[in-house]
Amino acid sequence: MDIPCKVNAIFMDYDGTIAPVDVSREESRVFPEVEKVLIELSKYIPLAIVTTKSLSFVKPRTESFAHAWACSNGVEIVLKDGRRFVPCEVYEKERYIKEIVTLARELLSRYDVFLEEKWAGTTLVGLCIDWRTSKNPPPRELVEKILQEAEKKGLKVIRYEGHPFVDIFSVAYDKAFAVDMLKKILQVDEPIMYLGDSENDNPAFERVQVPVAVIHHRNRNSPLKAKYRIEQEKLPELLKKVLEEVRR
Ligand SMILES: [Mg+2]
């Protein structure tokens, strides 16, 4: 199916979408071919990152082209000019997420697992339990125990089919909320293209006119609700078509 390339903005996920899915955090970078086109595109239309990752992780990797970042699943929205939007609720709920971090540290100390704390400024807003590239991954039951504890506290838990990590957030937002906020703040109208690669992108896919699932070996069978699909290696080609259209 032909993907409409005349769009007013592109909102995109980071991990597995514009960056490889199976590399360590330290090595994670935007695909050079993709970054090159995005830098060019950023001169014409707003580009924003919509991610469960924290700002401190994603901003240094995408600031060559992004105009805005919706981080930690929409909990923290930051614009290039420094404006920042964080809901008051995160301050009230910080203690619950802190309790979960303590629990995870206790239960998972014997395993090779990365516990990424997600901060919005000086407030703890989330935790990612990540065992990708791990030689001694934690048993699934143990991870599940932590997730159930988090749910009991009213925190938002995101499980990913086929992905070796889970996310916990203090506030129950999703990527659709992030997309709505970005539309408003950046003052862009449809059609907007959204690029994503996992189930947590589904709410965003359903929010825009041009939702595109970026397909790789980890998500080939995931239940993605995007109208359009593209193989990851074809992404530079698609972006070049968008560039041609916006230059017209
Ligand atoms: Mg992703």
mmCIF file of C-alpha atoms and ligand atoms in Angstrom:
data_model
loop_
_atom_site.group_PDB
_atom_site.id
_atom_site.type_symbol
_atom_site.label_atom_id
_atom_site.label_comp_id
_atom_site.label_asym_id
_atom_site.label_seq_id
_atom_site.Cartn_x
_atom_site.Cartn_y
_atom_site.Cartn_z
ATOM 1 C CA MET A 1 0.000 0.000 0.000
ATOM 2 C CA ASP A 2 1.288 3.428 -0.884
ATOM 3 C CA ILE A 3 2.097 5.485 2.176
ATOM 4 C CA PRO A 4 0.931 9.133 1.883
ATOM 5 C CA CYS A 5 4.076 11.256 2.104
ATOM 6 C CA LYS A 6 2.602 14.734 2.072
ATOM 7 C CA VAL A 7 2.493 15.342 5.830
ATOM 8 C CA ASN A 8 2.723 18.384 8.101
ATOM 9 C CA ALA A 9 4.839 16.750 10.814
ATOM 10 C CA ILE A 10 6.454 13.466 11.785
ATOM 11 C CA PHE A 11 6.202 12.146 15.325
ATOM 12 C CA MET A 12 8.313 9.081 15.982
ATOM 13 C CA ASP A 13 9.309 6.506 18.535
ATOM 14 C CA TYR A 14 13.057 6.091 19.147
ATOM 15 C CA ASP A 15 13.996 2.529 20.156
ATOM 16 C CA GLY A 16 13.499 -0.050 17.393
ATOM 17 C CA THR A 17 12.050 2.595 15.090
ATOM 18 C CA ILE A 18 14.809 5.044 14.147
ATOM 19 C CA ALA A 19 17.477 3.191 16.183
ATOM 20 C CA PRO A 20 18.370 -0.527 16.312
ATOM 21 C CA VAL A 21 16.345 -2.661 18.704
ATOM 22 C CA ASP A 22 19.047 -5.034 19.897
ATOM 23 C CA VAL A 23 21.991 -2.911 20.987
ATOM 24 C CA SER A 24 23.095 -1.799 24.434
ATOM 25 C CA ARG A 25 22.126 1.640 25.664
ATOM 26 C CA GLU A 26 25.663 2.955 25.279
ATOM 27 C CA GLU A 27 25.802 1.913 21.642
ATOM 28 C CA SER A 28 22.303 3.068 20.763
ATOM 29 C CA ARG A 29 22.289 5.706 17.981
ATOM 30 C CA VAL A 30 19.912 6.784 15.251
ATOM 31 C CA PHE A 31 20.676 4.920 12.011
ATOM 32 C CA PRO A 32 23.065 7.279 10.164
ATOM 33 C CA GLU A 33 21.089 7.051 6.912
ATOM 34 C CA VAL A 34 17.879 7.936 8.769
ATOM 35 C CA GLU A 35 19.466 10.765 10.742
ATOM 36 C CA LYS A 36 20.808 12.364 7.562
ATOM 37 C CA VAL A 37 17.322 12.663 6.042
ATOM 38 C CA LEU A 38 15.735 13.736 9.333
ATOM 39 C CA ILE A 39 18.207 16.636 9.670
ATOM 40 C CA GLU A 40 17.160 17.783 6.201
ATOM 41 C CA LEU A 41 13.451 17.295 6.956
ATOM 42 C CA SER A 42 13.711 19.292 10.179
ATOM 43 C CA LYS A 43 14.240 22.435 8.094
ATOM 44 C CA TYR A 44 10.730 22.051 6.660
ATOM 45 C CA ILE A 45 8.373 20.359 9.146
ATOM 46 C CA PRO A 46 8.242 19.761 12.925
ATOM 47 C CA LEU A 47 9.795 16.487 14.051
ATOM 48 C CA ALA A 48 9.154 15.108 17.511
ATOM 49 C CA ILE A 49 10.259 12.056 19.460
ATOM 50 C CA VAL A 50 7.591 10.120 21.387
ATOM 51 C CA THR A 51 9.254 7.627 23.687
ATOM 52 C CA THR A 52 9.109 5.749 26.962
ATOM 53 C CA LYS A 53 12.798 6.604 27.395
ATOM 54 C CA SER A 54 13.859 9.509 29.567
ATOM 55 C CA LEU A 55 14.941 12.874 28.182
ATOM 56 C CA SER A 56 18.527 12.408 29.375
ATOM 57 C CA PHE A 57 18.816 9.302 27.208
ATOM 58 C CA VAL A 58 17.013 10.380 24.089
ATOM 59 C CA LYS A 59 17.810 14.082 23.701
ATOM 60 C CA PRO A 60 21.570 13.802 23.099
ATOM 61 C CA ARG A 61 20.874 11.154 20.468
ATOM 62 C CA THR A 62 18.254 13.122 18.517
ATOM 63 C CA GLU A 63 18.926 16.818 19.011
ATOM 64 C CA SER A 64 20.434 17.153 15.528
ATOM 65 C CA PHE A 65 16.881 17.111 14.138
ATOM 66 C CA ALA A 66 14.122 16.941 16.794
ATOM 67 C CA HIS A 67 12.056 20.032 17.665
ATOM 68 C CA ALA A 68 10.374 18.403 20.652
ATOM 69 C CA TRP A 69 10.494 15.344 22.874
ATOM 70 C CA ALA A 70 7.638 13.592 24.626
ATOM 71 C CA CYS A 71 9.543 11.419 27.097
ATOM 72 C CA SER A 72 8.726 8.823 29.726
ATOM 73 C CA ASN A 73 5.507 7.912 27.867
ATOM 74 C CA GLY A 74 4.354 11.533 27.632
ATOM 75 C CA VAL A 75 4.997 12.403 31.272
ATOM 76 C CA GLU A 76 7.610 15.021 30.329
ATOM 77 C CA ILE A 77 7.337 17.130 27.188
ATOM 78 C CA VAL A 78 10.238 19.375 26.289
ATOM 79 C CA LEU A 79 10.667 21.760 23.387
ATOM 80 C CA LYS A 80 13.900 22.750 21.705
ATOM 81 C CA ASP A 81 13.536 26.271 23.099
ATOM 82 C CA GLY A 82 13.581 24.851 26.632
ATOM 83 C CA ARG A 83 9.849 25.001 27.451
ATOM 84 C CA ARG A 84 8.856 22.047 29.577
ATOM 85 C CA PHE A 85 5.487 20.484 30.458
ATOM 86 C CA VAL A 86 5.123 18.102 33.404
ATOM 87 C CA PRO A 87 1.800 17.275 35.154
ATOM 88 C CA CYS A 88 1.545 18.014 38.896
ATOM 89 C CA GLU A 89 0.419 14.436 39.492
ATOM 90 C CA VAL A 90 3.993 13.134 39.141
ATOM 91 C CA TYR A 91 5.070 14.959 42.285
ATOM 92 C CA GLU A 92 2.305 13.321 44.322
ATOM 93 C CA LYS A 93 3.026 9.853 42.970
ATOM 94 C CA GLU A 94 6.795 9.910 43.211
ATOM 95 C CA ARG A 95 6.906 7.988 46.483
ATOM 96 C CA TYR A 96 5.110 4.972 44.961
ATOM 97 C CA ILE A 97 7.560 4.661 42.110
ATOM 98 C CA LYS A 98 10.430 5.041 44.595
ATOM 99 C CA GLU A 99 9.044 2.088 46.564
ATOM 100 C CA ILE A 100 9.003 -0.013 43.400
ATOM 101 C CA VAL A 101 12.598 0.909 42.551
ATOM 102 C CA THR A 102 13.643 -0.224 46.034
ATOM 103 C CA LEU A 103 11.741 -3.494 45.624
ATOM 104 C CA ALA A 104 13.251 -4.143 42.180
ATOM 105 C CA ARG A 105 16.774 -3.506 43.476
ATOM 106 C CA GLU A 106 16.194 -6.012 46.289
ATOM 107 C CA LEU A 107 14.602 -8.765 44.214
ATOM 108 C CA LEU A 108 16.827 -8.503 41.143
ATOM 109 C CA SER A 109 20.230 -7.912 42.731
ATOM 110 C CA ARG A 110 21.510 -11.382 41.743
ATOM 111 C CA TYR A 111 20.693 -10.988 38.081
ATOM 112 C CA ASP A 112 22.279 -9.236 35.147
ATOM 113 C CA VAL A 113 19.601 -6.619 34.593
ATOM 114 C CA PHE A 114 19.649 -2.877 34.002
ATOM 115 C CA LEU A 115 17.332 -0.802 36.154
ATOM 116 C CA GLU A 116 16.888 2.512 34.385
ATOM 117 C CA GLU A 117 15.371 5.182 36.560
ATOM 118 C CA LYS A 118 13.457 7.750 34.545
ATOM 119 C CA TRP A 119 13.629 11.279 35.832
ATOM 120 C CA ALA A 120 11.702 14.366 34.826
ATOM 121 C CA GLY A 121 14.045 17.024 36.145
ATOM 122 C CA THR A 122 14.633 16.038 39.762
ATOM 123 C CA THR A 123 11.473 13.909 40.075
ATOM 124 C CA LEU A 124 11.490 10.154 39.655
ATOM 125 C CA VAL A 125 8.692 9.267 37.215
ATOM 126 C CA GLY A 126 9.452 5.761 35.984
ATOM 127 C CA LEU A 127 11.532 2.619 35.957
ATOM 128 C CA CYS A 128 12.590 0.391 33.079
ATOM 129 C CA ILE A 129 13.661 -3.172 33.913
ATOM 130 C CA ASP A 130 15.851 -4.145 30.989
ATOM 131 C CA TRP A 131 17.577 -7.504 30.391
ATOM 132 C CA ARG A 132 18.477 -7.176 26.724
ATOM 133 C CA THR A 133 21.960 -8.571 25.971
ATOM 134 C CA SER A 134 21.883 -10.119 29.489
ATOM 135 C CA LYS A 135 23.812 -13.349 30.177
ATOM 136 C CA ASN A 136 21.924 -13.926 33.432
ATOM 137 C CA PRO A 137 18.379 -12.609 32.896
ATOM 138 C CA PRO A 138 15.904 -12.476 35.799
ATOM 139 C CA PRO A 139 13.174 -15.153 35.935
ATOM 140 C CA ARG A 140 9.941 -13.902 34.421
ATOM 141 C CA GLU A 141 8.002 -14.690 37.661
ATOM 142 C CA LEU A 142 10.208 -12.320 39.607
ATOM 143 C CA VAL A 143 9.708 -9.507 37.123
ATOM 144 C CA GLU A 144 5.981 -10.253 37.153
ATOM 145 C CA LYS A 145 5.920 -9.996 40.951
ATOM 146 C CA ILE A 146 7.351 -6.469 40.751
ATOM 147 C CA LEU A 147 4.869 -5.499 38.040
ATOM 148 C CA GLN A 148 1.929 -6.758 40.077
ATOM 149 C CA GLU A 149 3.154 -4.813 43.088
ATOM 150 C CA ALA A 150 3.355 -1.698 40.895
ATOM 151 C CA GLU A 151 -0.184 -2.255 39.619
ATOM 152 C CA LYS A 152 -1.438 -2.590 43.193
ATOM 153 C CA LYS A 153 -0.019 0.865 43.874
ATOM 154 C CA GLY A 154 -1.921 2.251 40.886
ATOM 155 C CA LEU A 155 1.176 2.707 38.729
ATOM 156 C CA LYS A 156 1.146 2.246 34.953
ATOM 157 C CA VAL A 157 2.827 -0.966 33.752
ATOM 158 C CA ILE A 158 3.767 -1.638 30.132
ATOM 159 C CA ARG A 159 4.615 -5.193 29.039
ATOM 160 C CA TYR A 160 5.983 -5.721 25.532
ATOM 161 C CA GLU A 161 5.509 -8.879 23.539
ATOM 162 C CA GLY A 162 8.880 -10.181 22.334
ATOM 163 C CA HIS A 163 10.895 -7.372 23.929
ATOM 164 C CA PRO A 164 13.317 -8.023 26.814
ATOM 165 C CA PHE A 165 12.234 -5.089 28.963
ATOM 166 C CA VAL A 166 9.227 -3.691 30.838
ATOM 167 C CA ASP A 167 8.312 -0.155 31.870
ATOM 168 C CA ILE A 168 6.631 1.224 34.960
ATOM 169 C CA PHE A 169 5.416 4.830 35.202
ATOM 170 C CA SER A 170 3.982 6.862 38.042
ATOM 171 C CA VAL A 171 1.265 8.399 35.847
ATOM 172 C CA ALA A 172 -1.039 6.509 33.478
ATOM 173 C CA TYR A 173 -0.420 8.352 30.234
ATOM 174 C CA ASP A 174 0.108 6.842 26.830
ATOM 175 C CA LYS A 175 1.479 7.862 23.472
ATOM 176 C CA ALA A 176 -1.921 9.106 22.258
ATOM 177 C CA PHE A 177 -1.829 11.701 25.037
ATOM 178 C CA ALA A 178 1.708 12.600 23.959
ATOM 179 C CA VAL A 179 0.599 13.001 20.336
ATOM 180 C CA ASP A 180 -2.340 15.233 21.331
ATOM 181 C CA MET A 181 -0.098 17.432 23.484
ATOM 182 C CA LEU A 182 2.534 17.753 20.756
ATOM 183 C CA LYS A 183 -0.086 18.657 18.143
ATOM 184 C CA LYS A 184 -1.341 21.416 20.386
ATOM 185 C CA ILE A 185 2.020 22.762 21.523
ATOM 186 C CA LEU A 186 3.640 22.626 18.076
ATOM 187 C CA GLN A 187 0.388 23.826 16.463
ATOM 188 C CA VAL A 188 0.380 21.270 13.687
ATOM 189 C CA ASP A 189 -2.632 19.908 11.825
ATOM 190 C CA GLU A 190 -3.180 16.573 10.156
ATOM 191 C CA PRO A 191 -1.929 14.823 8.167
ATOM 192 C CA ILE A 192 0.745 13.764 10.630
ATOM 193 C CA MET A 193 2.953 10.711 10.158
ATOM 194 C CA TYR A 194 3.685 8.562 13.206
ATOM 195 C CA LEU A 195 6.495 5.991 13.119
ATOM 196 C CA GLY A 196 6.612 3.252 15.763
ATOM 197 C CA ASP A 197 7.501 -0.384 16.283
ATOM 198 C CA SER A 198 5.664 -1.835 19.276
ATOM 199 C CA GLU A 199 2.331 -2.235 21.019
ATOM 200 C CA ASN A 200 2.876 0.820 23.144
ATOM 201 C CA ASP A 201 2.813 2.809 19.900
ATOM 202 C CA ASN A 202 -0.735 1.591 19.173
ATOM 203 C CA PRO A 203 -2.513 4.480 20.937
ATOM 204 C CA ALA A 204 -0.432 6.898 18.818
ATOM 205 C CA PHE A 205 -1.029 4.921 15.626
ATOM 206 C CA GLU A 206 -4.753 5.335 16.200
ATOM 207 C CA ARG A 207 -4.406 9.072 16.707
ATOM 208 C CA VAL A 208 -2.876 10.169 13.385
ATOM 209 C CA GLN A 209 -3.792 9.968 9.719
ATOM 210 C CA VAL A 210 -0.550 8.338 8.580
ATOM 211 C CA PRO A 211 0.473 5.662 11.091
ATOM 212 C CA VAL A 212 3.465 3.596 9.921
ATOM 213 C CA ALA A 213 4.748 0.478 11.702
ATOM 214 C CA VAL A 214 8.482 -0.039 11.265
ATOM 215 C CA ILE A 215 9.048 -3.796 11.008
ATOM 216 C CA HIS A 216 12.118 -5.741 12.204
ATOM 217 C CA HIS A 217 12.840 -9.269 13.484
ATOM 218 C CA ARG A 218 11.420 -8.585 16.959
ATOM 219 C CA ASN A 219 7.975 -7.294 16.002
ATOM 220 C CA ARG A 220 7.064 -9.175 12.847
ATOM 221 C CA ASN A 221 4.155 -10.857 14.677
ATOM 222 C CA SER A 222 3.270 -8.126 17.147
ATOM 223 C CA PRO A 223 -0.331 -6.887 17.089
ATOM 224 C CA LEU A 224 0.442 -3.422 15.687
ATOM 225 C CA LYS A 225 -2.478 -1.194 14.812
ATOM 226 C CA ALA A 226 -0.797 0.873 12.121
ATOM 227 C CA LYS A 227 -2.525 1.287 8.779
ATOM 228 C CA TYR A 228 0.832 1.107 6.958
ATOM 229 C CA ARG A 229 3.884 -1.123 7.412
ATOM 230 C CA ILE A 230 7.442 -0.727 6.239
ATOM 231 C CA GLU A 231 10.602 -2.808 6.676
ATOM 232 C CA GLN A 232 13.144 -1.002 8.839
ATOM 233 C CA GLU A 233 15.775 -0.919 6.069
ATOM 234 C CA LYS A 234 13.284 0.903 3.834
ATOM 235 C CA LEU A 235 12.842 3.764 6.307
ATOM 236 C CA PRO A 236 15.425 6.127 4.698
ATOM 237 C CA GLU A 237 13.640 5.668 1.384
ATOM 238 C CA LEU A 238 10.273 6.585 2.904
ATOM 239 C CA LEU A 239 11.717 9.667 4.612
ATOM 240 C CA LYS A 240 13.323 10.782 1.359
ATOM 241 C CA LYS A 241 9.885 10.634 -0.285
ATOM 242 C CA VAL A 242 8.482 12.805 2.496
ATOM 243 C CA LEU A 243 11.354 15.236 1.938
ATOM 244 C CA GLU A 244 10.576 15.417 -1.773
ATOM 245 C CA GLU A 245 6.937 16.149 -0.983
ATOM 246 C CA VAL A 246 7.578 18.874 1.577
ATOM 247 C CA ARG A 247 10.073 20.598 -0.716
ATOM 248 C CA ARG A 248 7.498 20.855 -3.493
HETATM 249 MG MG MG B 1 10.107 1.224 20.099
#
